[in-house]
Amino acid sequence: MQTIDEMTQNFKAAQQNPVGWCREVLGVKTLTWQGHIDILNAFTTHKKVSVKSGHSMGKDFISGLLSLWFLYSFPESVVITTAPTARQVEKIVWGEIHKYWQAKLGGKVLSTSIEILPNWYALGFTTKDANQMVGKFQGFKSRNLLVIVTEAQAVDDSIYEQIDGIMTSDNSYLYLAGNPTRADGEFIRSFSDPSFKTFTYSAYESPNYIAGKEIIPGMASRAWVEHMERKWGKESPMFKARVLGEILKQSANSLISLESCYKSLNAMPTKGWRVLAVDPARYGDDYTAFVSMQGGKMIECETEHGKPTPETEGKILAKLRKGHYDIVAIDEGAMGAGIYDHIDQVLPNLKDINGNSLDIRLVPFNFGSSPQDKVQFANLGTESYFKVCNQIEQGMIQLADDGDLFAQLSARKYKFNNKGQMILESKEDLKKRGLPSPDRADALVMACSLSLDDGFVENKKEREETEFDAHNIETDEFGCPVIEDIEVYA
């Protein structure tokens, strides 16, 4: 039986050596990377630590170890773990805690809690819970307190205000960890706050990347990093945030920030038409993209690669049969004209999966055609991108959580031609910067340009009596856009 003095000495020893405690008491064998060691040791000299990094750099691994070390090294302590989603709290962070907890440590263990005594425990809940229950953090004051916030970039500033309100004791600690996919907010501001010890880790620093093989299970691999280089491009904001761990700075000549794309996940979408937009590609590196919108709500984004034209046409028709669409739009670019013509022939006799006739309008979309505002924009594509990106910024469009789409939207730049018109960066210039073709973004812009058209009428009967003219695009007798005889910038 240990004396009180012996127990006190053991506590002090553990408090001063988190790395040794995790290795010896928890038996952690993968605590070998210097980055992880530095983060844990920072808590022996600092009360606030903030970590931004690329994907799969062990931030949650550290959250789990940190929770157990603090709980069992500081008597009568309280550990709070929080994150934006239940999955992040229950499966990720508490998954790490359960992985390393051992019965010899003691305490009653549940899915997101450990209780040693009524005033000595660890607990996890989402920031959504905290927002719905104002003041939920208030009951967690303790002389030994640790608050862990993961996916910290996605946590509202109001939550950080609640956290500040409970960190009143001299022995209160805070750990923030996330990917810097926002340009502002409390998490980002922590990296210029002198009260924080901060760390930034690129996926290029992962032991697995450096060795070209798995050294620490779960950390970013060389194959993953190289795949992201090809998929997003090294110059894209998504790559910089998710791979390099860099704080985003929106370029002065970009249409939308990565942060705005993420914010749109919580937007209240505007009502409108149900639209399927298709950006066809046949061979090479490009993908055929299918985007479905219901007004401002993104329903689906799907891509396929290397499919022959008949397969693409068949997929479009299959989607139309079961999708209850009002409009189908097809990019009439090099690969789209033939697909448009075939769909135009088949559509009048197409029936849904129950054998009912369909009333779907087929709309050609040509990014290089003449815009409505010929003074400000060089072509319809630039005008449409500008309008849709503004609608995303205004909260009219709710995007699906699609990292590839966000990367394409936020990477696209614009410039001004010699007429003073805004013009989008060409796909050729994108590829020179090492960025992929914006297939998903193009399909989204087409879909939103039509789904949020001012001519939308919610009542079906009135809709049938309303003449549809999505962009006031003048067409010839074959349904193709009439392009004025002016210089067009592709």
JSON list of C-alpha atoms in Angstrom, two decimals, residues 244-429:
[
{"chain": "A", "resi": 244, "resn": "LEU", "atom": "CA", "xyz": [1.17, 20.66, -46.04]},
{"chain": "A", "resi": 245, "resn": "GLY", "atom": "CA", "xyz": [-0.80, 21.96, -43.04]},
{"chain": "A", "resi": 246, "resn": "GLU", "atom": "CA", "xyz": [-0.47, 25.55, -44.26]},
{"chain": "A", "resi": 247, "resn": "ILE", "atom": "CA", "xyz": [-2.90, 28.29, -43.27]},
{"chain": "A", "resi": 248, "resn": "LEU", "atom": "CA", "xyz": [-4.92, 29.33, -46.31]},
{"chain": "A", "resi": 249, "resn": "LYS", "atom": "CA", "xyz": [-4.54, 32.72, -47.86]},
{"chain": "A", "resi": 250, "resn": "GLN", "atom": "CA", "xyz": [-7.13, 33.35, -50.54]},
{"chain": "A", "resi": 251, "resn": "SER", "atom": "CA", "xyz": [-5.51, 34.60, -53.69]},
{"chain": "A", "resi": 252, "resn": "ALA", "atom": "CA", "xyz": [-6.62, 38.04, -54.78]},
{"chain": "A", "resi": 253, "resn": "ASN", "atom": "CA", "xyz": [-7.63, 36.59, -58.15]},
{"chain": "A", "resi": 254, "resn": "SER", "atom": "CA", "xyz": [-9.51, 33.50, -57.00]},
{"chain": "A", "resi": 255, "resn": "LEU", "atom": "CA", "xyz": [-13.30, 33.32, -57.11]},
{"chain": "A", "resi": 256, "resn": "ILE", "atom": "CA", "xyz": [-13.92, 31.47, -53.86]},
{"chain": "A", "resi": 257, "resn": "SER", "atom": "CA", "xyz": [-11.94, 30.29, -50.85]},
{"chain": "A", "resi": 258, "resn": "LEU", "atom": "CA", "xyz": [-11.67, 26.76, -49.55]},
{"chain": "A", "resi": 259, "resn": "GLU", "atom": "CA", "xyz": [-13.09, 28.06, -46.28]},
{"chain": "A", "resi": 260, "resn": "SER", "atom": "CA", "xyz": [-16.28, 29.24, -48.03]},
{"chain": "A", "resi": 261, "resn": "CYS", "atom": "CA", "xyz": [-16.70, 25.80, -49.58]},
{"chain": "A", "resi": 262, "resn": "TYR", "atom": "CA", "xyz": [-16.59, 24.18, -46.15]},
{"chain": "A", "resi": 263, "resn": "LYS", "atom": "CA", "xyz": [-18.96, 26.78, -44.69]},
{"chain": "A", "resi": 264, "resn": "SER", "atom": "CA", "xyz": [-21.50, 25.93, -47.39]},
{"chain": "A", "resi": 265, "resn": "LEU", "atom": "CA", "xyz": [-21.97, 22.48, -45.82]},
{"chain": "A", "resi": 266, "resn": "ASN", "atom": "CA", "xyz": [-24.22, 24.18, -43.26]},
{"chain": "A", "resi": 267, "resn": "ALA", "atom": "CA", "xyz": [-26.01, 26.56, -45.65]},
{"chain": "A", "resi": 268, "resn": "MET", "atom": "CA", "xyz": [-29.80, 26.76, -45.98]},
{"chain": "A", "resi": 269, "resn": "PRO", "atom": "CA", "xyz": [-30.23, 26.07, -49.71]},
{"chain": "A", "resi": 270, "resn": "THR", "atom": "CA", "xyz": [-32.54, 28.09, -51.93]},
{"chain": "A", "resi": 271, "resn": "LYS", "atom": "CA", "xyz": [-35.47, 26.31, -53.61]},
{"chain": "A", "resi": 272, "resn": "GLY", "atom": "CA", "xyz": [-35.26, 25.68, -57.32]},
{"chain": "A", "resi": 273, "resn": "TRP", "atom": "CA", "xyz": [-35.26, 23.24, -60.21]},
{"chain": "A", "resi": 274, "resn": "ARG", "atom": "CA", "xyz": [-34.00, 19.67, -60.02]},
{"chain": "A", "resi": 275, "resn": "VAL", "atom": "CA", "xyz": [-31.09, 19.56, -62.48]},
{"chain": "A", "resi": 276, "resn": "LEU", "atom": "CA", "xyz": [-28.65, 16.97, -63.76]},
{"chain": "A", "resi": 277, "resn": "ALA", "atom": "CA", "xyz": [-25.53, 18.53, -65.29]},
{"chain": "A", "resi": 278, "resn": "VAL", "atom": "CA", "xyz": [-22.98, 16.52, -67.24]},
{"chain": "A", "resi": 279, "resn": "ASP", "atom": "CA", "xyz": [-19.44, 17.58, -68.15]},
{"chain": "A", "resi": 280, "resn": "PRO", "atom": "CA", "xyz": [-18.31, 14.86, -70.61]},
{"chain": "A", "resi": 281, "resn": "ALA", "atom": "CA", "xyz": [-14.79, 13.59, -71.16]},
{"chain": "A", "resi": 282, "resn": "ARG", "atom": "CA", "xyz": [-13.78, 10.51, -73.09]},
{"chain": "A", "resi": 283, "resn": "TYR", "atom": "CA", "xyz": [-10.11, 9.63, -72.80]},
{"chain": "A", "resi": 284, "resn": "GLY", "atom": "CA", "xyz": [-6.95, 11.09, -71.26]},
{"chain": "A", "resi": 285, "resn": "ASP", "atom": "CA", "xyz": [-6.65, 12.44, -67.71]},
{"chain": "A", "resi": 286, "resn": "ASP", "atom": "CA", "xyz": [-10.04, 14.17, -67.61]},
{"chain": "A", "resi": 287, "resn": "TYR", "atom": "CA", "xyz": [-13.14, 12.72, -65.99]},
{"chain": "A", "resi": 288, "resn": "THR", "atom": "CA", "xyz": [-16.80, 12.83, -66.96]},
{"chain": "A", "resi": 289, "resn": "ALA", "atom": "CA", "xyz": [-18.65, 14.50, -64.09]},
{"chain": "A", "resi": 290, "resn": "PHE", "atom": "CA", "xyz": [-22.34, 14.20, -63.16]},
{"chain": "A", "resi": 291, "resn": "VAL", "atom": "CA", "xyz": [-23.78, 16.70, -60.66]},
{"chain": "A", "resi": 292, "resn": "SER", "atom": "CA", "xyz": [-27.36, 16.67, -59.39]},
{"chain": "A", "resi": 293, "resn": "MET", "atom": "CA", "xyz": [-28.91, 19.71, -57.72]},
{"chain": "A", "resi": 294, "resn": "GLN", "atom": "CA", "xyz": [-32.31, 20.36, -56.16]},
{"chain": "A", "resi": 295, "resn": "GLY", "atom": "CA", "xyz": [-32.36, 24.14, -56.18]},
{"chain": "A", "resi": 296, "resn": "GLY", "atom": "CA", "xyz": [-29.38, 25.13, -54.05]},
{"chain": "A", "resi": 297, "resn": "LYS", "atom": "CA", "xyz": [-28.93, 21.70, -52.48]},
{"chain": "A", "resi": 298, "resn": "MET", "atom": "CA", "xyz": [-26.27, 19.46, -53.98]},
{"chain": "A", "resi": 299, "resn": "ILE", "atom": "CA", "xyz": [-27.63, 15.92, -54.17]},
{"chain": "A", "resi": 300, "resn": "GLU", "atom": "CA", "xyz": [-24.80, 14.04, -55.84]},
{"chain": "A", "resi": 301, "resn": "CYS", "atom": "CA", "xyz": [-21.45, 14.39, -57.58]},
{"chain": "A", "resi": 302, "resn": "GLU", "atom": "CA", "xyz": [-20.15, 11.38, -59.47]},
{"chain": "A", "resi": 303, "resn": "THR", "atom": "CA", "xyz": [-17.27, 10.93, -61.90]},
{"chain": "A", "resi": 304, "resn": "GLU", "atom": "CA", "xyz": [-16.09, 8.25, -64.27]},
{"chain": "A", "resi": 305, "resn": "HIS", "atom": "CA", "xyz": [-12.96, 7.87, -66.34]},
{"chain": "A", "resi": 306, "resn": "GLY", "atom": "CA", "xyz": [-12.18, 6.37, -69.72]},
{"chain": "A", "resi": 307, "resn": "LYS", "atom": "CA", "xyz": [-15.73, 5.35, -70.62]},
{"chain": "A", "resi": 308, "resn": "PRO", "atom": "CA", "xyz": [-16.82, 5.31, -74.29]},
{"chain": "A", "resi": 309, "resn": "THR", "atom": "CA", "xyz": [-19.52, 7.73, -75.35]},
{"chain": "A", "resi": 310, "resn": "PRO", "atom": "CA", "xyz": [-22.37, 5.15, -75.52]},
{"chain": "A", "resi": 311, "resn": "GLU", "atom": "CA", "xyz": [-21.77, 4.23, -71.87]},
{"chain": "A", "resi": 312, "resn": "THR", "atom": "CA", "xyz": [-21.90, 7.87, -70.83]},
{"chain": "A", "resi": 313, "resn": "GLU", "atom": "CA", "xyz": [-25.13, 8.37, -72.77]},
{"chain": "A", "resi": 314, "resn": "GLY", "atom": "CA", "xyz": [-26.61, 5.27, -71.16]},
{"chain": "A", "resi": 315, "resn": "LYS", "atom": "CA", "xyz": [-25.72, 6.51, -67.70]},
{"chain": "A", "resi": 316, "resn": "ILE", "atom": "CA", "xyz": [-27.36, 9.87, -68.36]},
{"chain": "A", "resi": 317, "resn": "LEU", "atom": "CA", "xyz": [-30.57, 8.19, -69.52]},
{"chain": "A", "resi": 318, "resn": "ALA", "atom": "CA", "xyz": [-30.57, 5.85, -66.51]},
{"chain": "A", "resi": 319, "resn": "LYS", "atom": "CA", "xyz": [-30.28, 8.79, -64.15]},
{"chain": "A", "resi": 320, "resn": "LEU", "atom": "CA", "xyz": [-33.07, 10.66, -65.91]},
{"chain": "A", "resi": 321, "resn": "ARG", "atom": "CA", "xyz": [-35.42, 7.67, -65.67]},
{"chain": "A", "resi": 322, "resn": "LYS", "atom": "CA", "xyz": [-35.26, 7.55, -61.90]},
{"chain": "A", "resi": 323, "resn": "GLY", "atom": "CA", "xyz": [-34.21, 11.05, -60.84]},
{"chain": "A", "resi": 324, "resn": "HIS", "atom": "CA", "xyz": [-37.40, 13.19, -61.19]},
{"chain": "A", "resi": 325, "resn": "TYR", "atom": "CA", "xyz": [-35.42, 15.87, -63.02]},
{"chain": "A", "resi": 326, "resn": "ASP", "atom": "CA", "xyz": [-36.77, 19.10, -64.49]},
{"chain": "A", "resi": 327, "resn": "ILE", "atom": "CA", "xyz": [-33.67, 19.86, -66.55]},
{"chain": "A", "resi": 328, "resn": "VAL", "atom": "CA", "xyz": [-30.63, 18.05, -67.92]},
{"chain": "A", "resi": 329, "resn": "ALA", "atom": "CA", "xyz": [-27.69, 20.21, -69.02]},
{"chain": "A", "resi": 330, "resn": "ILE", "atom": "CA", "xyz": [-24.77, 18.94, -71.09]},
{"chain": "A", "resi": 331, "resn": "ASP", "atom": "CA", "xyz": [-21.52, 20.75, -71.81]},
{"chain": "A", "resi": 332, "resn": "GLU", "atom": "CA", "xyz": [-21.32, 21.06, -75.58]},
{"chain": "A", "resi": 333, "resn": "GLY", "atom": "CA", "xyz": [-17.54, 21.16, -75.64]},
{"chain": "A", "resi": 334, "resn": "ALA", "atom": "CA", "xyz": [-15.44, 18.90, -77.85]},
{"chain": "A", "resi": 335, "resn": "MET", "atom": "CA", "xyz": [-16.74, 15.66, -76.37]},
{"chain": "A", "resi": 336, "resn": "GLY", "atom": "CA", "xyz": [-20.26, 16.80, -75.48]},
{"chain": "A", "resi": 337, "resn": "ALA", "atom": "CA", "xyz": [-21.83, 17.72, -78.80]},
{"chain": "A", "resi": 338, "resn": "GLY", "atom": "CA", "xyz": [-22.45, 14.14, -79.94]},
{"chain": "A", "resi": 339, "resn": "ILE", "atom": "CA", "xyz": [-23.81, 13.15, -76.52]},
{"chain": "A", "resi": 340, "resn": "TYR", "atom": "CA", "xyz": [-26.14, 16.15, -76.55]},
{"chain": "A", "resi": 341, "resn": "ASP", "atom": "CA", "xyz": [-27.45, 15.24, -80.01]},
{"chain": "A", "resi": 342, "resn": "HIS", "atom": "CA", "xyz": [-28.17, 11.63, -79.02]},
{"chain": "A", "resi": 343, "resn": "ILE", "atom": "CA", "xyz": [-29.92, 12.60, -75.77]},
{"chain": "A", "resi": 344, "resn": "ASP", "atom": "CA", "xyz": [-31.95, 15.15, -77.73]},
{"chain": "A", "resi": 345, "resn": "GLN", "atom": "CA", "xyz": [-33.18, 12.40, -80.05]},
{"chain": "A", "resi": 346, "resn": "VAL", "atom": "CA", "xyz": [-34.07, 9.94, -77.29]},
{"chain": "A", "resi": 347, "resn": "LEU", "atom": "CA", "xyz": [-35.46, 12.26, -74.62]},
{"chain": "A", "resi": 348, "resn": "PRO", "atom": "CA", "xyz": [-38.92, 12.97, -76.14]},
{"chain": "A", "resi": 349, "resn": "ASN", "atom": "CA", "xyz": [-39.84, 9.27, -75.90]},
{"chain": "A", "resi": 350, "resn": "LEU", "atom": "CA", "xyz": [-38.05, 8.50, -72.62]},
{"chain": "A", "resi": 351, "resn": "LYS", "atom": "CA", "xyz": [-40.13, 7.07, -69.78]},
{"chain": "A", "resi": 352, "resn": "ASP", "atom": "CA", "xyz": [-39.39, 6.76, -66.09]},
{"chain": "A", "resi": 353, "resn": "ILE", "atom": "CA", "xyz": [-38.85, 3.43, -64.30]},
{"chain": "A", "resi": 354, "resn": "ASN", "atom": "CA", "xyz": [-42.64, 3.11, -63.87]},
{"chain": "A", "resi": 355, "resn": "GLY", "atom": "CA", "xyz": [-43.38, 3.63, -67.56]},
{"chain": "A", "resi": 356, "resn": "ASN", "atom": "CA", "xyz": [-44.59, 7.23, -67.20]},
{"chain": "A", "resi": 357, "resn": "SER", "atom": "CA", "xyz": [-43.71, 9.92, -69.72]},
{"chain": "A", "resi": 358, "resn": "LEU", "atom": "CA", "xyz": [-41.08, 12.42, -68.64]},
{"chain": "A", "resi": 359, "resn": "ASP", "atom": "CA", "xyz": [-41.11, 16.18, -68.98]},
{"chain": "A", "resi": 360, "resn": "ILE", "atom": "CA", "xyz": [-37.43, 17.09, -68.92]},
{"chain": "A", "resi": 361, "resn": "ARG", "atom": "CA", "xyz": [-35.90, 20.06, -70.69]},
{"chain": "A", "resi": 362, "resn": "LEU", "atom": "CA", "xyz": [-32.54, 19.49, -72.36]},
{"chain": "A", "resi": 363, "resn": "VAL", "atom": "CA", "xyz": [-30.26, 22.53, -72.20]},
{"chain": "A", "resi": 364, "resn": "PRO", "atom": "CA", "xyz": [-26.96, 22.90, -74.08]},
{"chain": "A", "resi": 365, "resn": "PHE", "atom": "CA", "xyz": [-24.23, 24.65, -72.10]},
{"chain": "A", "resi": 366, "resn": "ASN", "atom": "CA", "xyz": [-21.25, 26.23, -73.80]},
{"chain": "A", "resi": 367, "resn": "PHE", "atom": "CA", "xyz": [-18.65, 27.78, -71.50]},
{"chain": "A", "resi": 368, "resn": "GLY", "atom": "CA", "xyz": [-17.15, 29.74, -74.37]},
{"chain": "A", "resi": 369, "resn": "SER", "atom": "CA", "xyz": [-20.41, 31.28, -75.59]},
{"chain": "A", "resi": 370, "resn": "SER", "atom": "CA", "xyz": [-21.47, 34.88, -75.15]},
{"chain": "A", "resi": 371, "resn": "PRO", "atom": "CA", "xyz": [-22.41, 36.02, -71.59]},
{"chain": "A", "resi": 372, "resn": "GLN", "atom": "CA", "xyz": [-25.38, 38.15, -70.61]},
{"chain": "A", "resi": 373, "resn": "ASP", "atom": "CA", "xyz": [-23.06, 40.84, -69.27]},
{"chain": "A", "resi": 374, "resn": "LYS", "atom": "CA", "xyz": [-20.67, 41.38, -72.16]},
{"chain": "A", "resi": 375, "resn": "VAL", "atom": "CA", "xyz": [-19.03, 44.35, -70.47]},
{"chain": "A", "resi": 376, "resn": "GLN", "atom": "CA", "xyz": [-17.83, 42.54, -67.34]},
{"chain": "A", "resi": 377, "resn": "PHE", "atom": "CA", "xyz": [-17.30, 38.96, -68.58]},
{"chain": "A", "resi": 378, "resn": "ALA", "atom": "CA", "xyz": [-15.50, 37.47, -71.58]},
{"chain": "A", "resi": 379, "resn": "ASN", "atom": "CA", "xyz": [-17.71, 34.38, -71.84]},
{"chain": "A", "resi": 380, "resn": "LEU", "atom": "CA", "xyz": [-20.58, 32.48, -70.28]},
{"chain": "A", "resi": 381, "resn": "GLY", "atom": "CA", "xyz": [-18.25, 30.18, -68.35]},
{"chain": "A", "resi": 382, "resn": "THR", "atom": "CA", "xyz": [-16.62, 33.05, -66.44]},
{"chain": "A", "resi": 383, "resn": "GLU", "atom": "CA", "xyz": [-19.98, 34.72, -65.81]},
{"chain": "A", "resi": 384, "resn": "SER", "atom": "CA", "xyz": [-21.48, 31.47, -64.52]},
{"chain": "A", "resi": 385, "resn": "TYR", "atom": "CA", "xyz": [-18.54, 30.69, -62.24]},
{"chain": "A", "resi": 386, "resn": "PHE", "atom": "CA", "xyz": [-18.66, 34.23, -60.82]},
{"chain": "A", "resi": 387, "resn": "LYS", "atom": "CA", "xyz": [-22.41, 34.02, -60.17]},
{"chain": "A", "resi": 388, "resn": "VAL", "atom": "CA", "xyz": [-22.35, 30.55, -58.61]},
{"chain": "A", "resi": 389, "resn": "CYS", "atom": "CA", "xyz": [-19.36, 31.31, -56.38]},
{"chain": "A", "resi": 390, "resn": "ASN", "atom": "CA", "xyz": [-21.17, 34.42, -55.12]},
{"chain": "A", "resi": 391, "resn": "GLN", "atom": "CA", "xyz": [-24.26, 32.31, -54.39]},
{"chain": "A", "resi": 392, "resn": "ILE", "atom": "CA", "xyz": [-22.11, 29.88, -52.39]},
{"chain": "A", "resi": 393, "resn": "GLU", "atom": "CA", "xyz": [-20.65, 32.81, -50.44]},
{"chain": "A", "resi": 394, "resn": "GLN", "atom": "CA", "xyz": [-24.17, 34.15, -49.76]},
{"chain": "A", "resi": 395, "resn": "GLY", "atom": "CA", "xyz": [-25.35, 30.82, -48.31]},
{"chain": "A", "resi": 396, "resn": "MET", "atom": "CA", "xyz": [-27.78, 30.03, -51.14]},
{"chain": "A", "resi": 397, "resn": "ILE", "atom": "CA", "xyz": [-26.01, 26.79, -52.07]},
{"chain": "A", "resi": 398, "resn": "GLN", "atom": "CA", "xyz": [-25.37, 23.82, -49.80]},
{"chain": "A", "resi": 399, "resn": "LEU", "atom": "CA", "xyz": [-22.51, 21.77, -51.21]},
{"chain": "A", "resi": 400, "resn": "ALA", "atom": "CA", "xyz": [-21.90, 18.12, -50.41]},
{"chain": "A", "resi": 401, "resn": "ASP", "atom": "CA", "xyz": [-18.70, 17.31, -48.50]},
{"chain": "A", "resi": 402, "resn": "ASP", "atom": "CA", "xyz": [-16.48, 16.66, -51.52]},
{"chain": "A", "resi": 403, "resn": "GLY", "atom": "CA", "xyz": [-12.80, 17.49, -51.12]},
{"chain": "A", "resi": 404, "resn": "ASP", "atom": "CA", "xyz": [-12.04, 17.09, -54.82]},
{"chain": "A", "resi": 405, "resn": "LEU", "atom": "CA", "xyz": [-14.80, 19.53, -55.73]},
{"chain": "A", "resi": 406, "resn": "PHE", "atom": "CA", "xyz": [-13.62, 22.05, -53.13]},
{"chain": "A", "resi": 407, "resn": "ALA", "atom": "CA", "xyz": [-10.07, 21.76, -54.43]},
{"chain": "A", "resi": 408, "resn": "GLN", "atom": "CA", "xyz": [-11.19, 22.49, -57.99]},
{"chain": "A", "resi": 409, "resn": "LEU", "atom": "CA", "xyz": [-13.41, 25.44, -57.03]},
{"chain": "A", "resi": 410, "resn": "SER", "atom": "CA", "xyz": [-10.85, 27.14, -54.81]},
{"chain": "A", "resi": 411, "resn": "ALA", "atom": "CA", "xyz": [-7.91, 26.63, -57.20]},
{"chain": "A", "resi": 412, "resn": "ARG", "atom": "CA", "xyz": [-9.50, 28.29, -60.26]},
{"chain": "A", "resi": 413, "resn": "LYS", "atom": "CA", "xyz": [-8.22, 31.81, -60.87]},
{"chain": "A", "resi": 414, "resn": "TYR", "atom": "CA", "xyz": [-9.27, 34.62, -63.17]},
{"chain": "A", "resi": 415, "resn": "LYS", "atom": "CA", "xyz": [-7.62, 37.54, -64.91]},
{"chain": "A", "resi": 416, "resn": "PHE", "atom": "CA", "xyz": [-8.69, 40.45, -67.14]},
{"chain": "A", "resi": 417, "resn": "ASN", "atom": "CA", "xyz": [-8.26, 40.48, -70.91]},
{"chain": "A", "resi": 418, "resn": "ASN", "atom": "CA", "xyz": [-7.34, 43.50, -73.04]},
{"chain": "A", "resi": 419, "resn": "LYS", "atom": "CA", "xyz": [-11.01, 44.53, -73.15]},
{"chain": "A", "resi": 420, "resn": "GLY", "atom": "CA", "xyz": [-11.18, 44.75, -69.36]},
{"chain": "A", "resi": 421, "resn": "GLN", "atom": "CA", "xyz": [-13.38, 41.65, -69.16]},
{"chain": "A", "resi": 422, "resn": "MET", "atom": "CA", "xyz": [-12.98, 39.04, -66.46]},
{"chain": "A", "resi": 423, "resn": "ILE", "atom": "CA", "xyz": [-11.88, 35.67, -67.87]},
{"chain": "A", "resi": 424, "resn": "LEU", "atom": "CA", "xyz": [-11.31, 32.33, -66.16]},
{"chain": "A", "resi": 425, "resn": "GLU", "atom": "CA", "xyz": [-7.92, 30.66, -66.13]},
{"chain": "A", "resi": 426, "resn": "SER", "atom": "CA", "xyz": [-7.87, 28.16, -69.00]},
{"chain": "A", "resi": 427, "resn": "LYS", "atom": "CA", "xyz": [-7.63, 24.42, -68.41]},
{"chain": "A", "resi": 428, "resn": "GLU", "atom": "CA", "xyz": [-4.28, 24.47, -70.18]},
{"chain": "A", "resi": 429, "resn": "ASP", "atom": "CA", "xyz": [-2.95, 27.02, -67.68]}
]
